[in-house]
Amino acid sequence: MATRILAVANQKGGVGKTTTVINLAACLGELGKRVLVIDLDPQANSTSGLGLPRQTGTSLYRVLLRERSVHGLVQKTVAENVDIIPSELDLAGAEIDVARMDGYLHGLNMAIAPLVRGGGYDFIIIDCPPSLGVLTMNALTAANSLLLPIQCEYYALEGLSVIAHIIKQLREGRANPTIDIQGIVMTMYDARTRLSPDVVAEVKSHFGEKVYKTVIPRNIRLSEAPSFGRPVSQYDPHCTGAIAYRELAKEVIARELAEHPAAGAIP
Ligand SMILES: Nc1ncnc2c1ncn2[C@@H]1O[C@H](COP(=O)(O)OP(=O)(O)OP(=O)(O)O)[C@@H](O)[C@H]1O
Ligand SMILES: [Mg+2]
């Protein structure tokens, strides 16, 4: 299978991007897929959530500034088959410094090209910060597709037209003519409320088949696991959150194979 690059993005904060990156990556790894997580958020939550301590000089910052290569930045995580390029606070400076470079939208794309060519990964999953700044735009330029987490809450649809418009612009402006929304994952579903099913129905009425069948429940285990530096599949393998992310991983694989049957060829 050729490497598929998924950007997990939504400019809204706290919708479950990082939780999805950590746990989707771990579940894909459990299923035997080789995964690289790229933590592009200066908050570094997926870095710590996958068991890595805070370190300096280990993020993509200097690579994006073309001061060094990506070589040597990939580290192992606590999850089987899952590597990471960690983040640290210095990435916050990238929003300003990288924007000064020529062709800055393509910085990440160029930086990770050797890893894509190397063919060592089935999936590269990028955790984006909660903005549509330079880092997220770099992720969307490098990605084959967008994985969009949406929280089951009242204002769920607010702002979605903005990111949908950006995807359209990237395609038409030729910065990334093949990017698509790979899927929408509904997060923090609470079966005890009327609101959650209503929100899912409304998102489906707009995005139809793009919405994954798997819905991620609100599950306290998912919020506890990061403080132990573990994906939920290790922290509590049988909880509802772990089961849901395992299902999502299968759905992501099935969708990728359905849409890219020629997987295996590197363009
Ligand atoms: N399904 C869930 N059940 C319970 N808690 C969850 C769930 N998903 C995420 N959370 C919690 O909600 C908070 C926000 O989640 P997360 O950090 O994944 O969102 P985010 O979109 O990455 O946020 P940010 O925009 O700040 O990067 C965290 O405290 C997380 O533990
Ligand atoms: Mg996050």
PDB file of C-alpha atoms and ligand atoms in Angstrom:
ATOM      1  CA  MET A   1       0.000   0.000   0.000  1.00  0.00           C
ATOM      2  CA  ALA A   2       1.321   3.448  -0.895  1.00  0.00           C
ATOM      3  CA  THR A   3       1.663   5.862   1.991  1.00  0.00           C
ATOM      4  CA  ARG A   4      -1.558   7.765   2.645  1.00  0.00           C
ATOM      5  CA  ILE A   5      -1.235  11.119   4.347  1.00  0.00           C
ATOM      6  CA  LEU A   6      -4.189  12.181   6.491  1.00  0.00           C
ATOM      7  CA  ALA A   7      -4.421  15.634   8.044  1.00  0.00           C
ATOM      8  CA  VAL A   8      -6.623  15.658  11.138  1.00  0.00           C
ATOM      9  CA  ALA A   9      -7.831  19.236  11.221  1.00  0.00           C
ATOM     10  CA  ASN A  10     -10.617  21.506  12.397  1.00  0.00           C
ATOM     11  CA  GLN A  11      -9.913  25.110  13.351  1.00  0.00           C
ATOM     12  CA  LYS A  12     -12.225  24.722  16.327  1.00  0.00           C
ATOM     13  CA  GLY A  13     -10.431  23.884  19.548  1.00  0.00           C
ATOM     14  CA  GLY A  14     -11.162  20.843  21.678  1.00  0.00           C
ATOM     15  CA  VAL A  15     -13.186  18.847  19.161  1.00  0.00           C
ATOM     16  CA  GLY A  16     -11.140  15.653  19.519  1.00  0.00           C
ATOM     17  CA  LYS A  17      -8.396  16.066  16.906  1.00  0.00           C
ATOM     18  CA  THR A  18      -5.565  14.908  19.137  1.00  0.00           C
ATOM     19  CA  THR A  19      -7.608  12.141  20.778  1.00  0.00           C
ATOM     20  CA  THR A  20      -8.416  10.885  17.288  1.00  0.00           C
ATOM     21  CA  VAL A  21      -4.794  11.087  16.095  1.00  0.00           C
ATOM     22  CA  ILE A  22      -3.434   9.176  19.099  1.00  0.00           C
ATOM     23  CA  ASN A  23      -6.058   6.476  19.163  1.00  0.00           C
ATOM     24  CA  LEU A  24      -6.599   6.030  15.445  1.00  0.00           C
ATOM     25  CA  ALA A  25      -2.824   5.713  15.014  1.00  0.00           C
ATOM     26  CA  ALA A  26      -2.561   3.158  17.826  1.00  0.00           C
ATOM     27  CA  CYS A  27      -5.463   1.092  16.457  1.00  0.00           C
ATOM     28  CA  LEU A  28      -4.086   1.163  12.907  1.00  0.00           C
ATOM     29  CA  GLY A  29      -0.781  -0.007  14.396  1.00  0.00           C
ATOM     30  CA  GLU A  30      -2.529  -2.844  16.232  1.00  0.00           C
ATOM     31  CA  LEU A  31      -3.997  -3.924  12.898  1.00  0.00           C
ATOM     32  CA  GLY A  32      -0.467  -4.230  11.515  1.00  0.00           C
ATOM     33  CA  LYS A  33      -0.348  -0.921   9.636  1.00  0.00           C
ATOM     34  CA  ARG A  34       2.853   1.097   9.905  1.00  0.00           C
ATOM     35  CA  VAL A  35       2.001   4.575  11.064  1.00  0.00           C
ATOM     36  CA  LEU A  36       3.881   7.849  11.431  1.00  0.00           C
ATOM     37  CA  VAL A  37       2.251  10.566  13.521  1.00  0.00           C
ATOM     38  CA  ILE A  38       3.387  14.108  12.811  1.00  0.00           C
ATOM     39  CA  ASP A  39       2.605  16.399  15.712  1.00  0.00           C
ATOM     40  CA  LEU A  40       2.241  19.856  14.180  1.00  0.00           C
ATOM     41  CA  ASP A  41       0.587  21.432  17.220  1.00  0.00           C
ATOM     42  CA  PRO A  42       2.906  23.463  19.498  1.00  0.00           C
ATOM     43  CA  GLN A  43       0.766  22.229  22.420  1.00  0.00           C
ATOM     44  CA  ALA A  44       2.437  18.833  21.748  1.00  0.00           C
ATOM     45  CA  ASN A  45      -0.508  16.862  23.106  1.00  0.00           C
ATOM     46  CA  SER A  46      -0.185  13.920  20.757  1.00  0.00           C
ATOM     47  CA  THR A  47       3.533  13.787  21.578  1.00  0.00           C
ATOM     48  CA  SER A  48       2.899  13.410  25.315  1.00  0.00           C
ATOM     49  CA  GLY A  49      -0.208  11.287  24.749  1.00  0.00           C
ATOM     50  CA  LEU A  50       1.923   8.741  22.907  1.00  0.00           C
ATOM     51  CA  GLY A  51       4.353   8.540  25.786  1.00  0.00           C
ATOM     52  CA  LEU A  52       7.144  10.909  24.774  1.00  0.00           C
ATOM     53  CA  PRO A  53       8.698  13.352  27.222  1.00  0.00           C
ATOM     54  CA  ARG A  54       9.155  17.016  26.378  1.00  0.00           C
ATOM     55  CA  GLN A  55      12.383  17.501  24.434  1.00  0.00           C
ATOM     56  CA  THR A  56      13.930  20.420  22.602  1.00  0.00           C
ATOM     57  CA  GLY A  57      15.237  20.420  19.047  1.00  0.00           C
ATOM     58  CA  THR A  58      13.085  17.449  18.028  1.00  0.00           C
ATOM     59  CA  SER A  59      10.215  19.097  16.153  1.00  0.00           C
ATOM     60  CA  LEU A  60       9.848  19.910  12.468  1.00  0.00           C
ATOM     61  CA  TYR A  61      10.522  23.602  13.117  1.00  0.00           C
ATOM     62  CA  ARG A  62      14.013  23.763  11.616  1.00  0.00           C
ATOM     63  CA  VAL A  63      13.019  21.417   8.810  1.00  0.00           C
ATOM     64  CA  LEU A  64      10.202  23.779   7.833  1.00  0.00           C
ATOM     65  CA  LEU A  65      12.779  26.585   7.805  1.00  0.00           C
ATOM     66  CA  ARG A  66      14.930  24.351   5.570  1.00  0.00           C
ATOM     67  CA  GLU A  67      17.781  24.470   8.085  1.00  0.00           C
ATOM     68  CA  ARG A  68      17.966  20.691   8.487  1.00  0.00           C
ATOM     69  CA  SER A  69      16.532  17.522   6.981  1.00  0.00           C
ATOM     70  CA  VAL A  70      13.879  15.322   8.517  1.00  0.00           C
ATOM     71  CA  HIS A  71      16.528  12.663   9.011  1.00  0.00           C
ATOM     72  CA  GLY A  72      16.876  11.702  12.672  1.00  0.00           C
ATOM     73  CA  LEU A  73      13.613  13.270  13.852  1.00  0.00           C
ATOM     74  CA  VAL A  74      11.465  10.135  13.768  1.00  0.00           C
ATOM     75  CA  GLN A  75      11.062   8.469  17.175  1.00  0.00           C
ATOM     76  CA  LYS A  76       9.298   5.381  18.442  1.00  0.00           C
ATOM     77  CA  THR A  77       6.152   5.706  20.555  1.00  0.00           C
ATOM     78  CA  VAL A  78       4.651   3.419  23.186  1.00  0.00           C
ATOM     79  CA  ALA A  79       2.210   2.134  20.556  1.00  0.00           C
ATOM     80  CA  GLU A  80       3.111  -0.848  18.400  1.00  0.00           C
ATOM     81  CA  ASN A  81       3.989   0.099  14.790  1.00  0.00           C
ATOM     82  CA  VAL A  82       3.560   3.798  15.541  1.00  0.00           C
ATOM     83  CA  ASP A  83       6.411   6.304  15.141  1.00  0.00           C
ATOM     84  CA  ILE A  84       6.223  10.043  15.672  1.00  0.00           C
ATOM     85  CA  ILE A  85       7.871  13.288  14.752  1.00  0.00           C
ATOM     86  CA  PRO A  86       7.200  15.105  18.010  1.00  0.00           C
ATOM     87  CA  SER A  87       6.253  18.695  18.578  1.00  0.00           C
ATOM     88  CA  GLU A  88       7.451  21.269  21.038  1.00  0.00           C
ATOM     89  CA  LEU A  89       6.706  24.899  21.735  1.00  0.00           C
ATOM     90  CA  ASP A  90       9.212  26.193  19.193  1.00  0.00           C
ATOM     91  CA  LEU A  91       6.708  25.229  16.495  1.00  0.00           C
ATOM     92  CA  ALA A  92       4.621  28.201  17.631  1.00  0.00           C
ATOM     93  CA  GLY A  93       7.272  30.402  16.013  1.00  0.00           C
ATOM     94  CA  ALA A  94       6.761  28.617  12.718  1.00  0.00           C
ATOM     95  CA  GLU A  95       3.499  30.476  12.171  1.00  0.00           C
ATOM     96  CA  ILE A  96       5.527  33.635  11.612  1.00  0.00           C
ATOM     97  CA  ASP A  97       8.933  32.398  10.437  1.00  0.00           C
ATOM     98  CA  VAL A  98       7.718  29.859   7.899  1.00  0.00           C
ATOM     99  CA  ALA A  99       5.271  32.344   6.369  1.00  0.00           C
ATOM    100  CA  ARG A 100       8.273  34.435   5.296  1.00  0.00           C
ATOM    101  CA  MET A 101       9.700  31.665   3.130  1.00  0.00           C
ATOM    102  CA  ASP A 102       9.068  31.314  -0.600  1.00  0.00           C
ATOM    103  CA  GLY A 103       6.632  28.537  -1.352  1.00  0.00           C
ATOM    104  CA  TYR A 104       5.974  28.206   2.351  1.00  0.00           C
ATOM    105  CA  LEU A 105       2.795  26.182   1.876  1.00  0.00           C
ATOM    106  CA  HIS A 106       4.885  23.328   0.540  1.00  0.00           C
ATOM    107  CA  GLY A 107       7.376  23.206   3.403  1.00  0.00           C
ATOM    108  CA  LEU A 108       5.894  20.149   5.113  1.00  0.00           C
ATOM    109  CA  ASN A 109       5.312  18.424   1.814  1.00  0.00           C
ATOM    110  CA  MET A 110       8.993  18.788   0.922  1.00  0.00           C
ATOM    111  CA  ALA A 111      10.136  17.942   4.430  1.00  0.00           C
ATOM    112  CA  ILE A 112       8.401  14.587   4.563  1.00  0.00           C
ATOM    113  CA  ALA A 113       8.964  13.616   0.921  1.00  0.00           C
ATOM    114  CA  PRO A 114      11.934  11.359   1.815  1.00  0.00           C
ATOM    115  CA  LEU A 115       9.742   9.499   4.330  1.00  0.00           C
ATOM    116  CA  VAL A 116       6.981   9.045   1.761  1.00  0.00           C
ATOM    117  CA  ARG A 117       9.449   7.891  -0.903  1.00  0.00           C
ATOM    118  CA  GLY A 118      11.013   5.499   1.591  1.00  0.00           C
ATOM    119  CA  GLY A 119       7.706   3.638   1.674  1.00  0.00           C
ATOM    120  CA  GLY A 120       8.114   2.713   5.331  1.00  0.00           C
ATOM    121  CA  TYR A 121       4.619   3.822   6.318  1.00  0.00           C
ATOM    122  CA  ASP A 122       1.088   2.889   5.347  1.00  0.00           C
ATOM    123  CA  PHE A 123      -0.300   6.018   7.011  1.00  0.00           C
ATOM    124  CA  ILE A 124       1.107   9.391   7.966  1.00  0.00           C
ATOM    125  CA  ILE A 125      -1.324  11.138  10.313  1.00  0.00           C
ATOM    126  CA  ILE A 126      -0.873  14.838  11.031  1.00  0.00           C
ATOM    127  CA  ASP A 127      -2.225  16.446  14.206  1.00  0.00           C
ATOM    128  CA  CYS A 128      -3.026  20.076  13.441  1.00  0.00           C
ATOM    129  CA  PRO A 129      -3.352  23.021  15.817  1.00  0.00           C
ATOM    130  CA  PRO A 130      -6.787  24.641  16.275  1.00  0.00           C
ATOM    131  CA  SER A 131      -6.365  27.332  13.633  1.00  0.00           C
ATOM    132  CA  LEU A 132      -6.171  27.701   9.896  1.00  0.00           C
ATOM    133  CA  GLY A 133      -2.702  29.225  10.109  1.00  0.00           C
ATOM    134  CA  VAL A 134       0.509  28.313   8.372  1.00  0.00           C
ATOM    135  CA  LEU A 135       0.942  24.940  10.092  1.00  0.00           C
ATOM    136  CA  THR A 136      -2.537  23.671   9.278  1.00  0.00           C
ATOM    137  CA  MET A 137      -2.233  24.989   5.715  1.00  0.00           C
ATOM    138  CA  ASN A 138       1.070  23.113   5.359  1.00  0.00           C
ATOM    139  CA  ALA A 139      -0.647  19.946   6.574  1.00  0.00           C
ATOM    140  CA  LEU A 140      -3.529  20.360   4.127  1.00  0.00           C
ATOM    141  CA  THR A 141      -1.079  20.990   1.282  1.00  0.00           C
ATOM    142  CA  ALA A 142       0.890  17.843   2.097  1.00  0.00           C
ATOM    143  CA  ALA A 143      -2.104  15.595   2.763  1.00  0.00           C
ATOM    144  CA  ASN A 144      -3.944  13.210   0.473  1.00  0.00           C
ATOM    145  CA  SER A 145      -7.035  13.821   2.521  1.00  0.00           C
ATOM    146  CA  LEU A 146      -8.592  15.630   5.428  1.00  0.00           C
ATOM    147  CA  LEU A 147     -10.009  13.746   8.364  1.00  0.00           C
ATOM    148  CA  LEU A 148     -12.359  16.145  10.084  1.00  0.00           C
ATOM    149  CA  PRO A 149     -13.435  15.513  13.674  1.00  0.00           C
ATOM    150  CA  ILE A 150     -16.673  17.207  14.675  1.00  0.00           C
ATOM    151  CA  GLN A 151     -17.844  17.342  18.254  1.00  0.00           C
ATOM    152  CA  CYS A 152     -21.489  16.441  18.882  1.00  0.00           C
ATOM    153  CA  GLU A 153     -22.457  19.837  20.258  1.00  0.00           C
ATOM    154  CA  TYR A 154     -24.826  22.627  19.437  1.00  0.00           C
ATOM    155  CA  TYR A 155     -22.586  24.729  17.202  1.00  0.00           C
ATOM    156  CA  ALA A 156     -21.010  21.739  15.463  1.00  0.00           C
ATOM    157  CA  LEU A 157     -21.531  23.018  11.944  1.00  0.00           C
ATOM    158  CA  GLU A 158     -20.222  26.487  12.633  1.00  0.00           C
ATOM    159  CA  GLY A 159     -17.017  27.158  10.744  1.00  0.00           C
ATOM    160  CA  LEU A 160     -17.211  24.018   8.619  1.00  0.00           C
ATOM    161  CA  SER A 161     -17.944  26.019   5.495  1.00  0.00           C
ATOM    162  CA  VAL A 162     -14.604  27.772   6.021  1.00  0.00           C
ATOM    163  CA  ILE A 163     -12.520  24.604   6.011  1.00  0.00           C
ATOM    164  CA  ALA A 164     -14.607  23.143   3.160  1.00  0.00           C
ATOM    165  CA  HIS A 165     -13.861  26.313   1.182  1.00  0.00           C
ATOM    166  CA  ILE A 166     -10.136  25.997   1.889  1.00  0.00           C
ATOM    167  CA  ILE A 167     -10.144  22.433   0.566  1.00  0.00           C
ATOM    168  CA  LYS A 168     -11.867  23.701  -2.592  1.00  0.00           C
ATOM    169  CA  GLN A 169      -9.299  26.500  -2.970  1.00  0.00           C
ATOM    170  CA  LEU A 170      -6.377  24.106  -2.525  1.00  0.00           C
ATOM    171  CA  ARG A 171      -7.799  21.873  -5.238  1.00  0.00           C
ATOM    172  CA  GLU A 172      -8.566  24.650  -7.675  1.00  0.00           C
ATOM    173  CA  GLY A 173      -5.434  26.678  -6.955  1.00  0.00           C
ATOM    174  CA  ARG A 174      -3.399  23.558  -7.730  1.00  0.00           C
ATOM    175  CA  ALA A 175      -1.551  23.686  -4.398  1.00  0.00           C
ATOM    176  CA  ASN A 176      -3.052  20.257  -3.763  1.00  0.00           C
ATOM    177  CA  PRO A 177      -5.346  19.300  -6.655  1.00  0.00           C
ATOM    178  CA  THR A 178      -6.175  15.840  -5.303  1.00  0.00           C
ATOM    179  CA  ILE A 179      -7.030  16.606  -1.683  1.00  0.00           C
ATOM    180  CA  ASP A 180     -10.442  15.496  -0.531  1.00  0.00           C
ATOM    181  CA  ILE A 181     -12.343  15.122   2.710  1.00  0.00           C
ATOM    182  CA  GLN A 182     -11.584  11.511   3.553  1.00  0.00           C
ATOM    183  CA  GLY A 183     -14.094  11.419   6.284  1.00  0.00           C
ATOM    184  CA  ILE A 184     -15.866  13.135   9.108  1.00  0.00           C
ATOM    185  CA  VAL A 185     -15.723  11.562  12.516  1.00  0.00           C
ATOM    186  CA  MET A 186     -18.335  12.537  15.063  1.00  0.00           C
ATOM    187  CA  THR A 187     -16.778  12.753  18.526  1.00  0.00           C
ATOM    188  CA  MET A 188     -17.957  12.915  22.139  1.00  0.00           C
ATOM    189  CA  TYR A 189     -21.317  11.383  21.302  1.00  0.00           C
ATOM    190  CA  ASP A 190     -23.547  11.239  24.354  1.00  0.00           C
ATOM    191  CA  ALA A 191     -26.353   8.722  23.930  1.00  0.00           C
ATOM    192  CA  ARG A 192     -28.207  10.102  26.955  1.00  0.00           C
ATOM    193  CA  THR A 193     -28.975  13.379  25.235  1.00  0.00           C
ATOM    194  CA  ARG A 194     -31.262  14.256  22.343  1.00  0.00           C
ATOM    195  CA  LEU A 195     -28.618  16.643  21.071  1.00  0.00           C
ATOM    196  CA  SER A 196     -26.001  14.101  19.948  1.00  0.00           C
ATOM    197  CA  PRO A 197     -28.211  12.151  17.507  1.00  0.00           C
ATOM    198  CA  ASP A 198     -29.660  15.428  16.247  1.00  0.00           C
ATOM    199  CA  VAL A 199     -26.184  16.804  15.509  1.00  0.00           C
ATOM    200  CA  VAL A 200     -25.115  13.597  13.750  1.00  0.00           C
ATOM    201  CA  ALA A 201     -28.271  13.711  11.621  1.00  0.00           C
ATOM    202  CA  GLU A 202     -27.649  17.317  10.709  1.00  0.00           C
ATOM    203  CA  VAL A 203     -23.995  16.753   9.774  1.00  0.00           C
ATOM    204  CA  LYS A 204     -25.075  13.735   7.692  1.00  0.00           C
ATOM    205  CA  SER A 205     -27.655  15.844   5.886  1.00  0.00           C
ATOM    206  CA  HIS A 206     -24.818  18.115   4.742  1.00  0.00           C
ATOM    207  CA  PHE A 207     -21.982  15.645   4.218  1.00  0.00           C
ATOM    208  CA  GLY A 208     -23.788  12.337   3.625  1.00  0.00           C
ATOM    209  CA  GLU A 209     -21.486   9.392   3.078  1.00  0.00           C
ATOM    210  CA  LYS A 210     -18.437  11.366   4.171  1.00  0.00           C
ATOM    211  CA  VAL A 211     -19.516  10.806   7.775  1.00  0.00           C
ATOM    212  CA  TYR A 212     -18.042   7.617   9.206  1.00  0.00           C
ATOM    213  CA  LYS A 213     -20.493   5.039  10.496  1.00  0.00           C
ATOM    214  CA  THR A 214     -18.385   4.768  13.631  1.00  0.00           C
ATOM    215  CA  VAL A 215     -19.266   7.423  16.158  1.00  0.00           C
ATOM    216  CA  ILE A 216     -16.855   8.084  19.034  1.00  0.00           C
ATOM    217  CA  PRO A 217     -18.716   8.087  22.372  1.00  0.00           C
ATOM    218  CA  ARG A 218     -17.996  10.448  25.207  1.00  0.00           C
ATOM    219  CA  ASN A 219     -15.854   8.187  27.372  1.00  0.00           C
ATOM    220  CA  ILE A 220     -13.910   9.276  30.448  1.00  0.00           C
ATOM    221  CA  ARG A 221     -11.194   6.686  29.681  1.00  0.00           C
ATOM    222  CA  LEU A 222     -10.324   8.585  26.497  1.00  0.00           C
ATOM    223  CA  SER A 223      -9.652  11.715  28.517  1.00  0.00           C
ATOM    224  CA  GLU A 224      -7.687   9.879  31.233  1.00  0.00           C
ATOM    225  CA  ALA A 225      -5.353   7.889  28.980  1.00  0.00           C
ATOM    226  CA  PRO A 226      -3.140  10.836  27.852  1.00  0.00           C
ATOM    227  CA  SER A 227      -2.070  11.612  31.415  1.00  0.00           C
ATOM    228  CA  PHE A 228      -0.610   8.098  31.520  1.00  0.00           C
ATOM    229  CA  GLY A 229       1.098   8.626  28.156  1.00  0.00           C
ATOM    230  CA  ARG A 230      -0.849   5.755  26.660  1.00  0.00           C
ATOM    231  CA  PRO A 231      -3.376   5.322  23.887  1.00  0.00           C
ATOM    232  CA  VAL A 232      -6.707   4.109  25.229  1.00  0.00           C
ATOM    233  CA  SER A 233      -6.219   0.716  23.587  1.00  0.00           C
ATOM    234  CA  GLN A 234      -3.424   0.125  26.127  1.00  0.00           C
ATOM    235  CA  TYR A 235      -4.893   2.033  29.055  1.00  0.00           C
ATOM    236  CA  ASP A 236      -8.256   0.251  28.989  1.00  0.00           C
ATOM    237  CA  PRO A 237      -8.502  -1.992  25.910  1.00  0.00           C
ATOM    238  CA  HIS A 238     -12.165  -2.924  26.432  1.00  0.00           C
ATOM    239  CA  CYS A 239     -13.713   0.456  27.201  1.00  0.00           C
ATOM    240  CA  THR A 240     -16.223   1.947  24.774  1.00  0.00           C
ATOM    241  CA  GLY A 241     -13.690   4.498  23.515  1.00  0.00           C
ATOM    242  CA  ALA A 242     -11.133   1.818  22.629  1.00  0.00           C
ATOM    243  CA  ILE A 243     -13.753  -0.265  20.853  1.00  0.00           C
ATOM    244  CA  ALA A 244     -14.922   2.748  18.849  1.00  0.00           C
ATOM    245  CA  TYR A 245     -11.444   3.791  17.719  1.00  0.00           C
ATOM    246  CA  ARG A 246     -10.721   0.196  16.676  1.00  0.00           C
ATOM    247  CA  GLU A 247     -13.859   0.271  14.527  1.00  0.00           C
ATOM    248  CA  LEU A 248     -12.873   3.636  13.106  1.00  0.00           C
ATOM    249  CA  ALA A 249      -9.440   2.270  12.164  1.00  0.00           C
ATOM    250  CA  LYS A 250     -11.072  -0.555  10.215  1.00  0.00           C
ATOM    251  CA  GLU A 251     -13.374   1.900   8.492  1.00  0.00           C
ATOM    252  CA  VAL A 252     -10.477   4.191   7.556  1.00  0.00           C
ATOM    253  CA  ILE A 253      -8.565   1.256   6.051  1.00  0.00           C
ATOM    254  CA  ALA A 254     -11.636   0.054   4.137  1.00  0.00           C
ATOM    255  CA  ARG A 255     -12.324   3.535   2.776  1.00  0.00           C
ATOM    256  CA  GLU A 256      -8.714   4.064   1.729  1.00  0.00           C
ATOM    257  CA  LEU A 257      -8.641   0.720  -0.065  1.00  0.00           C
ATOM    258  CA  ALA A 258     -11.976   1.376  -1.761  1.00  0.00           C
ATOM    259  CA  GLU A 259     -10.868   4.775  -2.991  1.00  0.00           C
ATOM    260  CA  HIS A 260      -7.296   3.867  -3.865  1.00  0.00           C
ATOM    261  CA  PRO A 261      -7.320   0.261  -5.102  1.00  0.00           C
ATOM    262  CA  ALA A 262      -3.978   0.767  -6.837  1.00  0.00           C
ATOM    263  CA  ALA A 263      -2.332   1.207  -3.457  1.00  0.00           C
ATOM    264  CA  GLY A 264       1.168  -0.150  -3.623  1.00  0.00           C
ATOM    265  CA  ALA A 265       2.386   2.078  -6.432  1.00  0.00           C
ATOM    266  CA  ILE A 266       4.326   5.143  -5.444  1.00  0.00           C
ATOM    267  CA  PRO A 267       3.719   7.993  -7.894  1.00  0.00           C
TER     268      PRO A 267
HETATM  269  N1  LIG B   1     -14.645  10.922  23.094  1.00  0.00           N
HETATM  270  C1  LIG B   1     -14.238  11.622  24.152  1.00  0.00           C
HETATM  271  N2  LIG B   1     -14.745  11.393  25.380  1.00  0.00           N
HETATM  272  C2  LIG B   1     -14.351  12.112  26.453  1.00  0.00           C
HETATM  273  N3  LIG B   1     -13.437  13.084  26.407  1.00  0.00           N
HETATM  274  C3  LIG B   1     -12.882  13.369  25.203  1.00  0.00           C
HETATM  275  C4  LIG B   1     -13.241  12.658  24.033  1.00  0.00           C
HETATM  276  N4  LIG B   1     -12.533  13.154  22.994  1.00  0.00           N
HETATM  277  C5  LIG B   1     -11.751  14.134  23.499  1.00  0.00           C
HETATM  278  N5  LIG B   1     -11.962  14.274  24.832  1.00  0.00           N
HETATM  279  C6  LIG B   1     -11.348  15.253  25.720  1.00  0.00           C
HETATM  280  O1  LIG B   1     -11.728  16.543  25.269  1.00  0.00           O
HETATM  281  C7  LIG B   1     -10.624  17.438  25.306  1.00  0.00           C
HETATM  282  C8  LIG B   1     -10.306  17.938  23.903  1.00  0.00           C
HETATM  283  O2  LIG B   1      -9.923  16.820  23.106  1.00  0.00           O
HETATM  284  P1  LIG B   1      -8.657  16.894  22.151  1.00  0.00           P
HETATM  285  O3  LIG B   1      -7.470  17.421  22.865  1.00  0.00           O
HETATM  286  O4  LIG B   1      -8.538  15.585  21.474  1.00  0.00           O
HETATM  287  O5  LIG B   1      -9.195  17.976  21.113  1.00  0.00           O
HETATM  288  P2  LIG B   1      -8.358  18.836  20.075  1.00  0.00           P
HETATM  289  O6  LIG B   1      -9.306  19.138  18.960  1.00  0.00           O
HETATM  290  O7  LIG B   1      -7.095  18.181  19.721  1.00  0.00           O
HETATM  291  O8  LIG B   1      -8.057  20.146  20.914  1.00  0.00           O
HETATM  292  P3  LIG B   1      -7.089  21.367  20.456  1.00  0.00           P
HETATM  293  O9  LIG B   1      -7.892  22.106  19.452  1.00  0.00           O
HETATM  294  O10 LIG B   1      -6.819  22.132  21.716  1.00  0.00           O
HETATM  295  O11 LIG B   1      -5.862  20.758  19.870  1.00  0.00           O
HETATM  296  C9  LIG B   1      -9.476  16.671  25.938  1.00  0.00           C
HETATM  297  O12 LIG B   1      -9.469  16.905  27.315  1.00  0.00           O
HETATM  298  C10 LIG B   1      -9.840  15.223  25.652  1.00  0.00           C
HETATM  299  O13 LIG B   1      -9.303  14.334  26.607  1.00  0.00           O
HETATM  300 MG    MG B   2      -5.127  18.908  19.774  1.00  0.00          MG
END
